[in-house]
Amino acid sequence: MTKGEKLVFSNGQLVVSDYPIIPFIEGDGIGPEIWQAAKTVFDAAVEKAYQGKRKVVWQEVLAGEKAFNQTGDWLPEETLETIKKHLVAIKGPLTTPIGGGFRSLNVTLRQELDLYICYRPVRYFTGVPSPLKHPEHTDMMIFRENTEDIYAGIEFPAESSDAEKLISYLRTEFGVEKIRFPKTSAIGIKPVSKEGTERLVRGAIEHALKHQRKSVTLVHKGNIMKFTEGGFKKWGYTLAEREFGDQVFTWETYEKVKKELGKTEAEHQLLEAEKAGKLIIKDRIADIFLQDILLHPDKYDVIATLNLNGDYISDALAAQVGGIGIAPGANLNLQTGHGIFEATHGTAPEFAGLNQLNPSSLLLSGALMFEYLGWDAVSRLITESIEQALVNKTVTKDFADQMDQATLLSCSGFGEELVRFIQTT
Ligand code: NAD
């Protein structure tokens, strides 16, 4: 067996050996079957790209039901330690234990490793059934803040002594009289910080510049939540100006020029900035944004947003390109190099063991992972093989049910089809 090596993060860069150890969690429900199919494709793509000179050394780590059955623990300490040590991991979906002391294993993993970016690229794959007339106009990269907002989990049930204490504190110390029904209100706290915003927005802008994208849009509800979501917008713009100066042109600058010199000059400066290839930094209120992505998706490119908005936006965008079952995702900390790449759907327990469902979400997450490792050729092979299978209409049940004259493949059969494409391309 090949002896693998640990990834190293040095001077803000991942250093990847030719035989990196990558921990994987196969996941619950349909997890084991989609993992098997995906792993076969990953290994074939690495072999094709590097002809045996590079190879991933996969190391299984336990989480979810499998971990609970074997160790009595849903998320063993050893799993966290192994992922911390090896920096990058990939996972299938995990059951959320009911009453197990965890809100969600995924949330715990993100919090333990401080994975502050939830990255979701959303694009259309030709052939995927979509509810839109022009799904190909949607091509966005979502950067969702992953550690703050009401997802911090600071909330207290209605009529608990904690809720009573907090409500009474707000009333006596801050004169808050706006809680409509104080005796029966549950209450939650929404922390949004300058540091949290800055590291997220910095990641989004750096990514946009690296990939020569046109714009970054800050999506928020700052019109209503002035200091939390409004703060996100303000800190985002300030960071863009301060750290990226000449490389960007912000809407705040546009507005300032418009006020001082008139609209024609502001439009002129915007056009010049676009011509010069500058990255446009703009913002949008979340509710209008959700309308706009349906009506004018081509106006948007890279998106930076808070945790709850990002949750809704990710699924809405994935749905409009028909990709809710195949959308990939990554949770990243760009300051430590840690990254967990994951299927974004759940465990689909009613299909477990049937070898029927689509491994593409995990496969495309793997493609993101290989790109993150700098193995771009592998990433391309995986993505191209899926594109080809869709064009050929050789697909799993979820797509076959919605396509005319499709060839129905099992989950493992779909994996084999991709391997065939990779080997013969
Ligand atoms: P789900 O995503 O598991 O299933 C909903 C439906 O989506 C399925 O019935 C199936 O029709 C379809 N689907 C899911 N995966 C598919 C695939 N790979 N190919 C084709 N179709 C697919 O959502 P759920 O039923 O709400 O959740 C089941 C369990 O999964 C719960 O325990 C939930 O907490 C957990 N979950 C985990 C994650 C994660 O680990 N990232 C995400 C969501 C839900």
Short mmCIF file of C-alpha atoms and ligand atoms in Angstrom, two decimals:
data_model
loop_
_atom_site.label_atom_id
_atom_site.label_comp_id
_atom_site.label_asym_id
_atom_site.label_seq_id
_atom_site.Cartn_x
_atom_site.Cartn_y
_atom_site.Cartn_z
CA MET A 1 0.00 0.00 0.00
CA THR A 2 1.24 3.51 -0.82
CA LYS A 3 2.35 5.45 2.22
CA GLY A 4 0.71 8.84 2.15
CA GLU A 5 1.80 12.21 3.39
CA LYS A 6 0.09 14.93 5.36
CA LEU A 7 -0.91 18.18 3.64
CA VAL A 8 0.86 21.23 4.98
CA PHE A 9 -0.34 24.83 5.06
CA SER A 10 2.55 27.25 4.77
CA ASN A 11 2.56 31.01 4.03
CA GLY A 12 -1.10 30.93 3.12
CA GLN A 13 -0.60 28.07 0.64
CA LEU A 14 -1.44 24.38 0.71
CA VAL A 15 1.58 22.19 0.06
CA VAL A 16 0.36 18.93 -1.44
CA SER A 17 2.63 15.93 -1.90
CA ASP A 18 2.15 13.44 -4.76
CA TYR A 19 0.58 11.00 -2.29
CA PRO A 20 -1.63 13.11 -0.01
CA ILE A 21 -3.65 11.46 2.74
CA ILE A 22 -7.28 12.54 2.45
CA PRO A 23 -9.68 11.50 5.22
CA PHE A 24 -13.19 10.63 4.09
CA ILE A 25 -16.53 10.10 5.82
CA GLU A 26 -18.67 7.88 3.67
CA GLY A 27 -21.89 9.13 5.29
CA ASP A 28 -25.22 7.56 6.27
CA GLY A 29 -28.21 6.36 4.24
CA ILE A 30 -27.18 6.46 0.57
CA GLY A 31 -23.72 7.72 1.68
CA PRO A 32 -21.81 4.41 1.31
CA GLU A 33 -23.08 3.76 -2.24
CA ILE A 34 -22.49 7.29 -3.54
CA TRP A 35 -19.07 7.31 -1.87
CA GLN A 36 -18.09 4.02 -3.56
CA ALA A 37 -19.16 5.32 -6.98
CA ALA A 38 -17.41 8.66 -6.43
CA LYS A 39 -14.16 7.16 -5.15
CA THR A 40 -13.88 4.94 -8.23
CA VAL A 41 -14.24 8.03 -10.45
CA PHE A 42 -11.76 10.07 -8.36
CA ASP A 43 -9.11 7.35 -8.58
CA ALA A 44 -9.64 6.91 -12.33
CA ALA A 45 -9.33 10.67 -12.91
CA VAL A 46 -6.11 10.93 -10.85
CA GLU A 47 -4.65 7.92 -12.70
CA LYS A 48 -5.57 9.41 -16.08
CA ALA A 49 -4.21 12.86 -15.24
CA TYR A 50 -0.93 11.76 -13.64
CA GLN A 51 -0.30 8.21 -14.95
CA GLY A 52 0.59 6.76 -11.55
CA LYS A 53 2.87 9.66 -10.52
CA ARG A 54 0.24 10.90 -8.11
CA LYS A 55 -2.32 9.05 -6.03
CA VAL A 56 -4.68 9.88 -3.20
CA VAL A 57 -4.27 7.79 -0.05
CA TRP A 58 -7.82 7.67 1.30
CA GLN A 59 -8.23 7.29 5.04
CA GLU A 60 -11.66 6.51 6.43
CA VAL A 61 -12.80 8.42 9.50
CA LEU A 62 -16.07 7.75 11.27
CA ALA A 63 -19.02 10.05 11.83
CA GLY A 64 -22.78 9.67 12.01
CA GLU A 65 -24.60 6.35 12.45
CA LYS A 66 -21.61 4.23 11.49
CA ALA A 67 -19.54 5.98 14.17
CA PHE A 68 -22.34 5.63 16.72
CA ASN A 69 -22.77 1.92 16.03
CA GLN A 70 -19.05 1.23 16.25
CA THR A 71 -17.97 3.60 19.02
CA GLY A 72 -21.11 4.88 20.78
CA ASP A 73 -20.15 8.38 19.68
CA TRP A 74 -21.74 10.29 16.76
CA LEU A 75 -18.62 12.33 16.14
CA PRO A 76 -15.55 10.69 17.73
CA GLU A 77 -12.74 12.97 18.88
CA GLU A 78 -10.38 10.94 16.69
CA THR A 79 -12.32 11.99 13.57
CA LEU A 80 -12.00 15.66 14.41
CA GLU A 81 -8.31 15.27 15.26
CA THR A 82 -7.58 13.41 12.00
CA ILE A 83 -9.33 16.06 9.88
CA LYS A 84 -7.60 18.85 11.82
CA LYS A 85 -4.24 17.20 11.18
CA HIS A 86 -4.74 16.42 7.48
CA LEU A 87 -6.48 19.74 6.68
CA VAL A 88 -8.72 18.55 3.83
CA ALA A 89 -11.49 15.95 3.98
CA ILE A 90 -14.50 14.85 1.96
CA LYS A 91 -17.81 13.58 3.25
CA GLY A 92 -21.12 12.08 2.28
CA PRO A 93 -24.37 13.13 3.99
CA LEU A 94 -24.88 12.50 7.70
CA THR A 95 -28.02 11.76 9.65
CA THR A 96 -28.89 14.48 12.12
CA PRO A 97 -29.18 12.60 15.44
CA ILE A 98 -32.51 13.29 17.11
CA GLY A 99 -32.06 14.19 20.77
CA GLY A 100 -28.41 13.17 20.57
CA GLY A 101 -27.04 16.37 22.08
CA PHE A 102 -26.02 17.66 18.63
CA ARG A 103 -27.94 20.21 16.59
CA SER A 104 -26.25 18.80 13.53
CA LEU A 105 -23.00 16.94 12.92
CA ASN A 106 -22.32 19.19 9.95
CA VAL A 107 -22.69 22.33 12.03
CA THR A 108 -20.44 20.84 14.72
CA LEU A 109 -17.73 20.02 12.17
CA ARG A 110 -17.92 23.55 10.76
CA GLN A 111 -17.72 25.12 14.21
CA GLU A 112 -14.90 22.90 15.50
CA LEU A 113 -12.70 23.71 12.50
CA ASP A 114 -13.94 27.30 12.22
CA LEU A 115 -14.86 26.70 8.56
CA TYR A 116 -16.11 30.21 8.02
CA ILE A 117 -16.88 29.98 4.30
CA CYS A 118 -19.60 27.80 2.87
CA TYR A 119 -18.76 27.84 -0.82
CA ARG A 120 -21.38 26.78 -3.38
CA PRO A 121 -20.76 27.26 -7.09
CA VAL A 122 -24.02 27.14 -9.04
CA ARG A 123 -23.95 26.61 -12.78
CA TYR A 124 -26.09 24.85 -15.34
CA PHE A 125 -25.15 21.50 -16.81
CA THR A 126 -26.58 21.08 -20.31
CA GLY A 127 -29.32 18.47 -20.27
CA VAL A 128 -30.33 18.79 -16.61
CA PRO A 129 -34.10 19.28 -16.33
CA SER A 130 -34.72 22.82 -15.02
CA PRO A 131 -37.84 24.92 -14.40
CA LEU A 132 -36.30 27.95 -16.19
CA LYS A 133 -36.38 28.87 -19.89
CA HIS A 134 -32.71 29.84 -19.81
CA PRO A 135 -31.05 28.06 -16.92
CA GLU A 136 -27.69 28.51 -18.66
CA HIS A 137 -27.76 32.21 -17.70
CA THR A 138 -27.23 31.24 -14.06
CA ASP A 139 -23.55 30.99 -13.18
CA MET A 140 -22.78 32.14 -9.65
CA MET A 141 -20.41 31.36 -6.83
CA ILE A 142 -21.93 31.75 -3.39
CA PHE A 143 -19.80 32.61 -0.36
CA ARG A 144 -22.02 32.11 2.67
CA GLU A 145 -20.73 33.12 6.09
CA ASN A 146 -20.72 29.94 8.13
CA THR A 147 -20.04 30.75 11.78
CA GLU A 148 -22.20 33.70 12.83
CA ASP A 149 -25.72 35.09 12.49
CA ILE A 150 -28.66 33.35 14.14
CA TYR A 151 -26.93 30.05 13.30
CA ALA A 152 -24.65 30.65 16.27
CA GLY A 153 -27.36 28.70 18.12
CA ILE A 154 -27.88 31.24 20.93
CA GLU A 155 -31.60 30.93 21.53
CA PHE A 156 -33.88 30.15 24.40
CA PRO A 157 -37.30 28.49 24.40
CA ALA A 158 -40.46 30.45 25.15
CA GLU A 159 -41.38 30.55 28.83
CA SER A 160 -38.00 29.16 29.94
CA SER A 161 -36.27 30.90 32.82
CA ASP A 162 -33.41 31.84 30.45
CA ALA A 163 -35.79 33.55 28.02
CA GLU A 164 -37.55 35.28 30.90
CA LYS A 165 -34.22 36.51 32.32
CA LEU A 166 -32.99 37.79 28.97
CA ILE A 167 -36.26 39.52 28.12
CA SER A 168 -36.43 41.14 31.52
CA TYR A 169 -32.78 42.27 31.18
CA LEU A 170 -33.53 43.84 27.81
CA ARG A 171 -36.53 45.64 29.25
CA THR A 172 -34.90 46.91 32.44
CA GLU A 173 -31.38 47.67 31.15
CA PHE A 174 -32.13 48.78 27.59
CA GLY A 175 -35.72 49.98 27.88
CA VAL A 176 -36.78 47.53 25.15
CA GLU A 177 -40.53 47.68 24.85
CA LYS A 178 -40.81 46.24 21.37
CA ILE A 179 -41.17 42.57 22.28
CA ARG A 180 -44.80 42.15 21.42
CA PHE A 181 -45.59 39.20 23.73
CA PRO A 182 -42.80 39.15 26.32
CA LYS A 183 -44.27 36.37 28.48
CA THR A 184 -44.46 33.82 25.67
CA SER A 185 -41.58 34.83 23.39
CA ALA A 186 -38.76 32.49 22.53
CA ILE A 187 -35.67 34.59 21.93
CA GLY A 188 -32.54 34.30 19.78
CA ILE A 189 -29.39 36.35 19.32
CA LYS A 190 -27.85 37.31 16.00
CA PRO A 191 -24.14 38.08 16.26
CA VAL A 192 -22.52 39.58 13.14
CA SER A 193 -18.98 40.87 13.51
CA LYS A 194 -16.57 43.02 11.56
CA GLU A 195 -13.88 40.29 11.64
CA GLY A 196 -16.38 37.62 10.57
CA THR A 197 -17.60 39.76 7.69
CA GLU A 198 -14.13 40.78 6.58
CA ARG A 199 -12.67 37.29 6.34
CA LEU A 200 -15.70 36.10 4.35
CA VAL A 201 -15.77 39.06 1.95
CA ARG A 202 -11.98 38.92 1.53
CA GLY A 203 -12.31 35.25 0.50
CA ALA A 204 -15.04 36.10 -2.01
CA ILE A 205 -13.09 38.98 -3.58
CA GLU A 206 -9.84 37.01 -3.80
CA HIS A 207 -11.70 34.15 -5.45
CA ALA A 208 -13.43 36.51 -7.90
CA LEU A 209 -10.11 38.10 -8.87
CA LYS A 210 -8.38 34.74 -9.25
CA HIS A 211 -11.14 33.45 -11.52
CA GLN A 212 -11.52 36.72 -13.44
CA ARG A 213 -15.15 37.13 -12.48
CA LYS A 214 -16.95 40.41 -13.12
CA SER A 215 -18.58 41.30 -9.82
CA VAL A 216 -19.06 40.50 -6.15
CA THR A 217 -22.52 41.27 -4.74
CA LEU A 218 -23.00 41.70 -0.98
CA VAL A 219 -26.49 40.36 -0.24
CA HIS A 220 -28.06 41.55 3.04
CA LYS A 221 -31.17 42.85 4.80
CA GLY A 222 -29.47 45.99 6.07
CA ASN A 223 -32.59 48.03 5.39
CA ILE A 224 -34.25 46.32 8.37
CA MET A 225 -31.37 44.93 10.48
CA LYS A 226 -29.24 48.04 10.34
CA PHE A 227 -26.33 47.06 12.56
CA THR A 228 -26.02 43.33 11.86
CA GLU A 229 -26.85 42.99 8.15
CA GLY A 230 -26.19 46.69 7.55
CA GLY A 231 -22.82 46.23 9.25
CA PHE A 232 -22.06 43.36 6.87
CA LYS A 233 -22.62 45.66 3.90
CA LYS A 234 -20.64 48.56 5.38
CA TRP A 235 -17.66 46.43 6.47
CA GLY A 236 -17.69 44.60 3.14
CA TYR A 237 -17.41 47.80 1.11
CA THR A 238 -14.77 49.27 3.43
CA LEU A 239 -12.66 46.13 3.18
CA ALA A 240 -12.94 46.09 -0.62
CA GLU A 241 -11.65 49.68 -0.85
CA ARG A 242 -8.97 49.25 1.80
CA GLU A 243 -7.46 45.93 0.73
CA PHE A 244 -8.16 45.77 -3.01
CA GLY A 245 -8.05 49.48 -3.95
CA ASP A 246 -7.30 49.75 -7.67
CA GLN A 247 -8.50 46.26 -8.50
CA VAL A 248 -12.11 47.07 -7.65
CA PHE A 249 -14.80 49.66 -8.36
CA THR A 250 -17.55 49.86 -5.75
CA TRP A 251 -21.12 51.03 -5.96
CA GLU A 252 -20.36 53.31 -3.05
CA THR A 253 -17.86 55.11 -5.28
CA TYR A 254 -20.49 55.17 -8.04
CA GLU A 255 -23.04 56.74 -5.67
CA LYS A 256 -20.52 59.29 -4.42
CA VAL A 257 -19.53 60.35 -7.95
CA LYS A 258 -23.20 60.52 -8.93
CA LYS A 259 -23.95 62.83 -6.02
CA GLU A 260 -20.94 65.05 -6.59
CA LEU A 261 -20.56 65.06 -10.38
CA GLY A 262 -23.80 63.68 -11.73
CA LYS A 263 -25.08 60.42 -13.18
CA THR A 264 -23.36 60.71 -16.57
CA GLU A 265 -19.93 60.90 -14.94
CA ALA A 266 -20.75 58.04 -12.56
CA GLU A 267 -21.86 55.85 -15.50
CA HIS A 268 -18.72 56.83 -17.39
CA GLN A 269 -16.48 55.82 -14.48
CA LEU A 270 -18.31 52.52 -14.08
CA LEU A 271 -17.90 51.75 -17.78
CA GLU A 272 -14.20 52.62 -17.68
CA ALA A 273 -13.74 50.38 -14.63
CA GLU A 274 -15.48 47.51 -16.44
CA LYS A 275 -13.34 48.07 -19.54
CA ALA A 276 -10.21 48.05 -17.40
CA GLY A 277 -11.28 44.65 -16.05
CA LYS A 278 -11.87 45.92 -12.52
CA LEU A 279 -14.01 43.84 -10.22
CA ILE A 280 -17.33 45.57 -9.51
CA ILE A 281 -18.41 45.41 -5.85
CA LYS A 282 -22.13 46.01 -5.39
CA ASP A 283 -24.86 45.14 -2.91
CA ARG A 284 -28.44 43.98 -3.04
CA ILE A 285 -31.23 43.59 -0.50
CA ALA A 286 -31.94 39.87 -0.03
CA ASP A 287 -35.64 39.83 -1.00
CA ILE A 288 -35.12 41.77 -4.24
CA PHE A 289 -32.10 39.59 -4.92
CA LEU A 290 -34.28 36.46 -4.81
CA GLN A 291 -36.56 38.00 -7.44
CA ASP A 292 -33.63 39.18 -9.53
CA ILE A 293 -31.87 35.82 -9.71
CA LEU A 294 -34.93 34.44 -11.46
CA LEU A 295 -35.51 37.41 -13.78
CA HIS A 296 -31.94 38.61 -14.44
CA PRO A 297 -29.50 35.92 -13.29
CA ASP A 298 -26.84 37.20 -15.70
CA LYS A 299 -26.48 40.35 -13.57
CA TYR A 300 -24.84 38.33 -10.80
CA ASP A 301 -21.59 36.53 -10.44
CA VAL A 302 -19.86 36.02 -7.08
CA ILE A 303 -22.17 36.42 -4.07
CA ALA A 304 -21.08 37.17 -0.50
CA THR A 305 -23.78 36.88 2.13
CA LEU A 306 -24.62 36.12 5.74
CA ASN A 307 -25.45 32.70 7.11
CA LEU A 308 -29.26 32.59 6.96
CA ASN A 309 -29.60 34.46 3.65
CA GLY A 310 -26.94 32.14 2.25
CA ASP A 311 -28.88 29.07 3.29
CA TYR A 312 -31.98 30.16 1.34
CA ILE A 313 -30.03 31.52 -1.61
CA SER A 314 -27.96 28.34 -2.06
CA ASP A 315 -31.02 26.13 -2.39
CA ALA A 316 -33.00 28.62 -4.48
CA LEU A 317 -30.16 28.97 -6.97
CA ALA A 318 -29.43 25.25 -7.08
CA ALA A 319 -33.13 24.59 -7.77
CA GLN A 320 -33.31 27.04 -10.66
CA VAL A 321 -30.59 25.17 -12.55
CA GLY A 322 -32.27 21.87 -11.63
CA GLY A 323 -29.26 20.93 -9.61
CA ILE A 324 -30.54 20.52 -6.08
CA GLY A 325 -29.52 16.83 -6.15
CA ILE A 326 -26.14 17.48 -7.78
CA ALA A 327 -25.05 20.78 -6.22
CA PRO A 328 -21.54 20.60 -4.76
CA GLY A 329 -20.33 22.36 -1.62
CA ALA A 330 -17.24 23.12 0.41
CA ASN A 331 -16.67 24.48 3.90
CA LEU A 332 -13.40 26.34 4.14
CA ASN A 333 -11.08 28.23 6.42
CA LEU A 334 -8.65 30.05 4.14
CA GLN A 335 -6.53 31.18 7.10
CA THR A 336 -5.69 27.64 8.27
CA GLY A 337 -6.19 25.78 4.97
CA HIS A 338 -8.88 23.50 6.44
CA GLY A 339 -11.57 22.38 4.03
CA ILE A 340 -14.38 19.84 4.12
CA PHE A 341 -15.95 19.08 0.75
CA GLU A 342 -19.41 17.55 0.90
CA ALA A 343 -22.51 16.33 -0.86
CA THR A 344 -25.12 19.01 -0.20
CA HIS A 345 -28.18 16.73 -0.18
CA GLY A 346 -29.17 14.56 2.79
CA THR A 347 -29.01 10.83 3.47
CA ALA A 348 -32.22 9.97 1.53
CA PRO A 349 -32.79 7.02 3.93
CA GLU A 350 -35.70 5.58 1.92
CA PHE A 351 -33.26 4.91 -0.96
CA ALA A 352 -30.42 3.52 1.14
CA GLY A 353 -28.97 0.30 -0.27
CA LEU A 354 -30.99 0.52 -3.51
CA ASN A 355 -28.01 1.75 -5.57
CA GLN A 356 -30.34 4.13 -7.44
CA LEU A 357 -29.48 7.74 -6.64
CA ASN A 358 -27.12 10.25 -8.11
CA PRO A 359 -23.51 10.50 -6.85
CA SER A 360 -22.90 13.78 -8.76
CA SER A 361 -23.12 16.13 -5.76
CA LEU A 362 -20.29 14.24 -4.06
CA LEU A 363 -18.43 13.91 -7.38
CA LEU A 364 -18.60 17.64 -8.08
CA SER A 365 -17.58 18.38 -4.49
CA GLY A 366 -14.61 16.14 -5.20
CA ALA A 367 -13.89 18.20 -8.31
CA LEU A 368 -13.84 21.31 -6.08
CA MET A 369 -11.53 19.51 -3.68
CA PHE A 370 -9.03 18.60 -6.39
CA GLU A 371 -9.08 22.20 -7.60
CA TYR A 372 -8.39 23.32 -4.02
CA LEU A 373 -5.43 20.90 -3.92
CA GLY A 374 -4.14 22.37 -7.19
CA TRP A 375 -4.87 19.16 -9.14
CA ASP A 376 -6.89 21.03 -11.76
CA ALA A 377 -6.56 18.34 -14.42
CA VAL A 378 -8.37 15.87 -12.15
CA SER A 379 -11.08 18.39 -11.39
CA ARG A 380 -11.64 19.00 -15.11
CA LEU A 381 -11.85 15.29 -15.94
CA ILE A 382 -14.49 14.68 -13.27
CA THR A 383 -16.59 17.66 -14.39
CA GLU A 384 -16.27 16.84 -18.09
CA SER A 385 -17.28 13.22 -17.53
CA ILE A 386 -20.49 14.37 -15.82
CA GLU A 387 -21.17 16.90 -18.59
CA GLN A 388 -20.76 14.12 -21.15
CA ALA A 389 -23.03 11.69 -19.31
CA LEU A 390 -25.74 14.35 -19.17
CA VAL A 391 -25.44 15.14 -22.86
CA ASN A 392 -25.62 11.39 -23.62
CA LYS A 393 -28.62 11.09 -21.28
CA THR A 394 -26.98 8.20 -19.46
CA VAL A 395 -28.21 9.11 -15.99
CA THR A 396 -29.52 7.91 -12.64
CA LYS A 397 -33.20 7.64 -11.72
CA ASP A 398 -33.69 11.22 -10.50
CA PHE A 399 -32.83 12.64 -13.95
CA ALA A 400 -34.02 9.69 -16.06
CA ASP A 401 -37.55 10.22 -14.65
CA GLN A 402 -37.56 13.75 -16.10
CA MET A 403 -35.78 13.21 -19.45
CA ASP A 404 -37.04 11.82 -22.74
CA GLN A 405 -35.28 8.71 -24.01
CA ALA A 406 -32.75 8.58 -21.22
CA THR A 407 -30.73 5.46 -20.43
CA LEU A 408 -31.31 4.59 -16.80
CA LEU A 409 -28.18 3.71 -14.84
CA SER A 410 -27.72 2.62 -11.25
CA CYS A 411 -25.54 4.71 -8.94
CA SER A 412 -22.56 2.39 -9.43
CA GLY A 413 -23.37 2.06 -13.16
CA PHE A 414 -23.24 5.84 -13.49
CA GLY A 415 -19.82 5.83 -11.81
CA GLU A 416 -18.63 3.13 -14.25
CA GLU A 417 -19.91 5.19 -17.17
CA LEU A 418 -17.86 8.17 -16.02
CA VAL A 419 -14.77 5.99 -15.55
CA ARG A 420 -15.19 4.71 -19.12
CA PHE A 421 -15.32 8.29 -20.39
CA ILE A 422 -12.26 9.30 -18.36
CA GLN A 423 -10.22 6.32 -19.53
CA THR A 424 -11.02 6.81 -23.20
CA THR A 425 -10.89 10.60 -23.41
P1 NAD B 1 -32.59 14.35 1.60
O1 NAD B 1 -31.75 15.25 0.78
O2 NAD B 1 -31.90 13.22 2.26
O3 NAD B 1 -33.71 13.72 0.69
C1 NAD B 1 -34.78 14.41 0.10
C2 NAD B 1 -35.06 13.82 -1.29
O4 NAD B 1 -34.10 14.33 -2.19
C3 NAD B 1 -34.92 12.30 -1.36
O5 NAD B 1 -36.09 11.65 -1.03
C4 NAD B 1 -34.57 12.11 -2.84
O6 NAD B 1 -35.74 12.14 -3.60
C5 NAD B 1 -33.78 13.37 -3.17
N1 NAD B 1 -32.32 13.11 -3.14
C6 NAD B 1 -31.47 13.26 -2.10
N2 NAD B 1 -30.23 12.91 -2.47
C7 NAD B 1 -30.29 12.56 -3.76
C8 NAD B 1 -29.32 12.10 -4.71
N3 NAD B 1 -28.03 11.94 -4.40
N4 NAD B 1 -29.74 11.78 -5.94
C9 NAD B 1 -31.02 11.95 -6.30
N5 NAD B 1 -31.98 12.38 -5.46
C10 NAD B 1 -31.62 12.69 -4.21
O7 NAD B 1 -33.34 15.26 2.69
P2 NAD B 1 -34.16 14.85 3.99
O8 NAD B 1 -35.01 13.66 3.67
O9 NAD B 1 -34.77 16.10 4.44
O10 NAD B 1 -33.08 14.44 5.07
C11 NAD B 1 -32.73 13.10 5.41
C12 NAD B 1 -31.60 13.12 6.45
O11 NAD B 1 -30.42 13.76 5.90
C13 NAD B 1 -31.90 13.88 7.75
O12 NAD B 1 -31.34 13.18 8.84
C14 NAD B 1 -31.20 15.21 7.55
O13 NAD B 1 -30.87 15.80 8.77
C15 NAD B 1 -29.96 14.75 6.81
N6 NAD B 1 -29.31 15.82 6.01
C16 NAD B 1 -27.96 15.81 5.96
C17 NAD B 1 -27.29 16.74 5.18
C18 NAD B 1 -25.78 16.69 5.14
O14 NAD B 1 -25.18 15.81 5.74
N7 NAD B 1 -25.12 17.61 4.44
C19 NAD B 1 -27.99 17.68 4.43
C20 NAD B 1 -29.40 17.65 4.46
C21 NAD B 1 -30.05 16.71 5.25
#
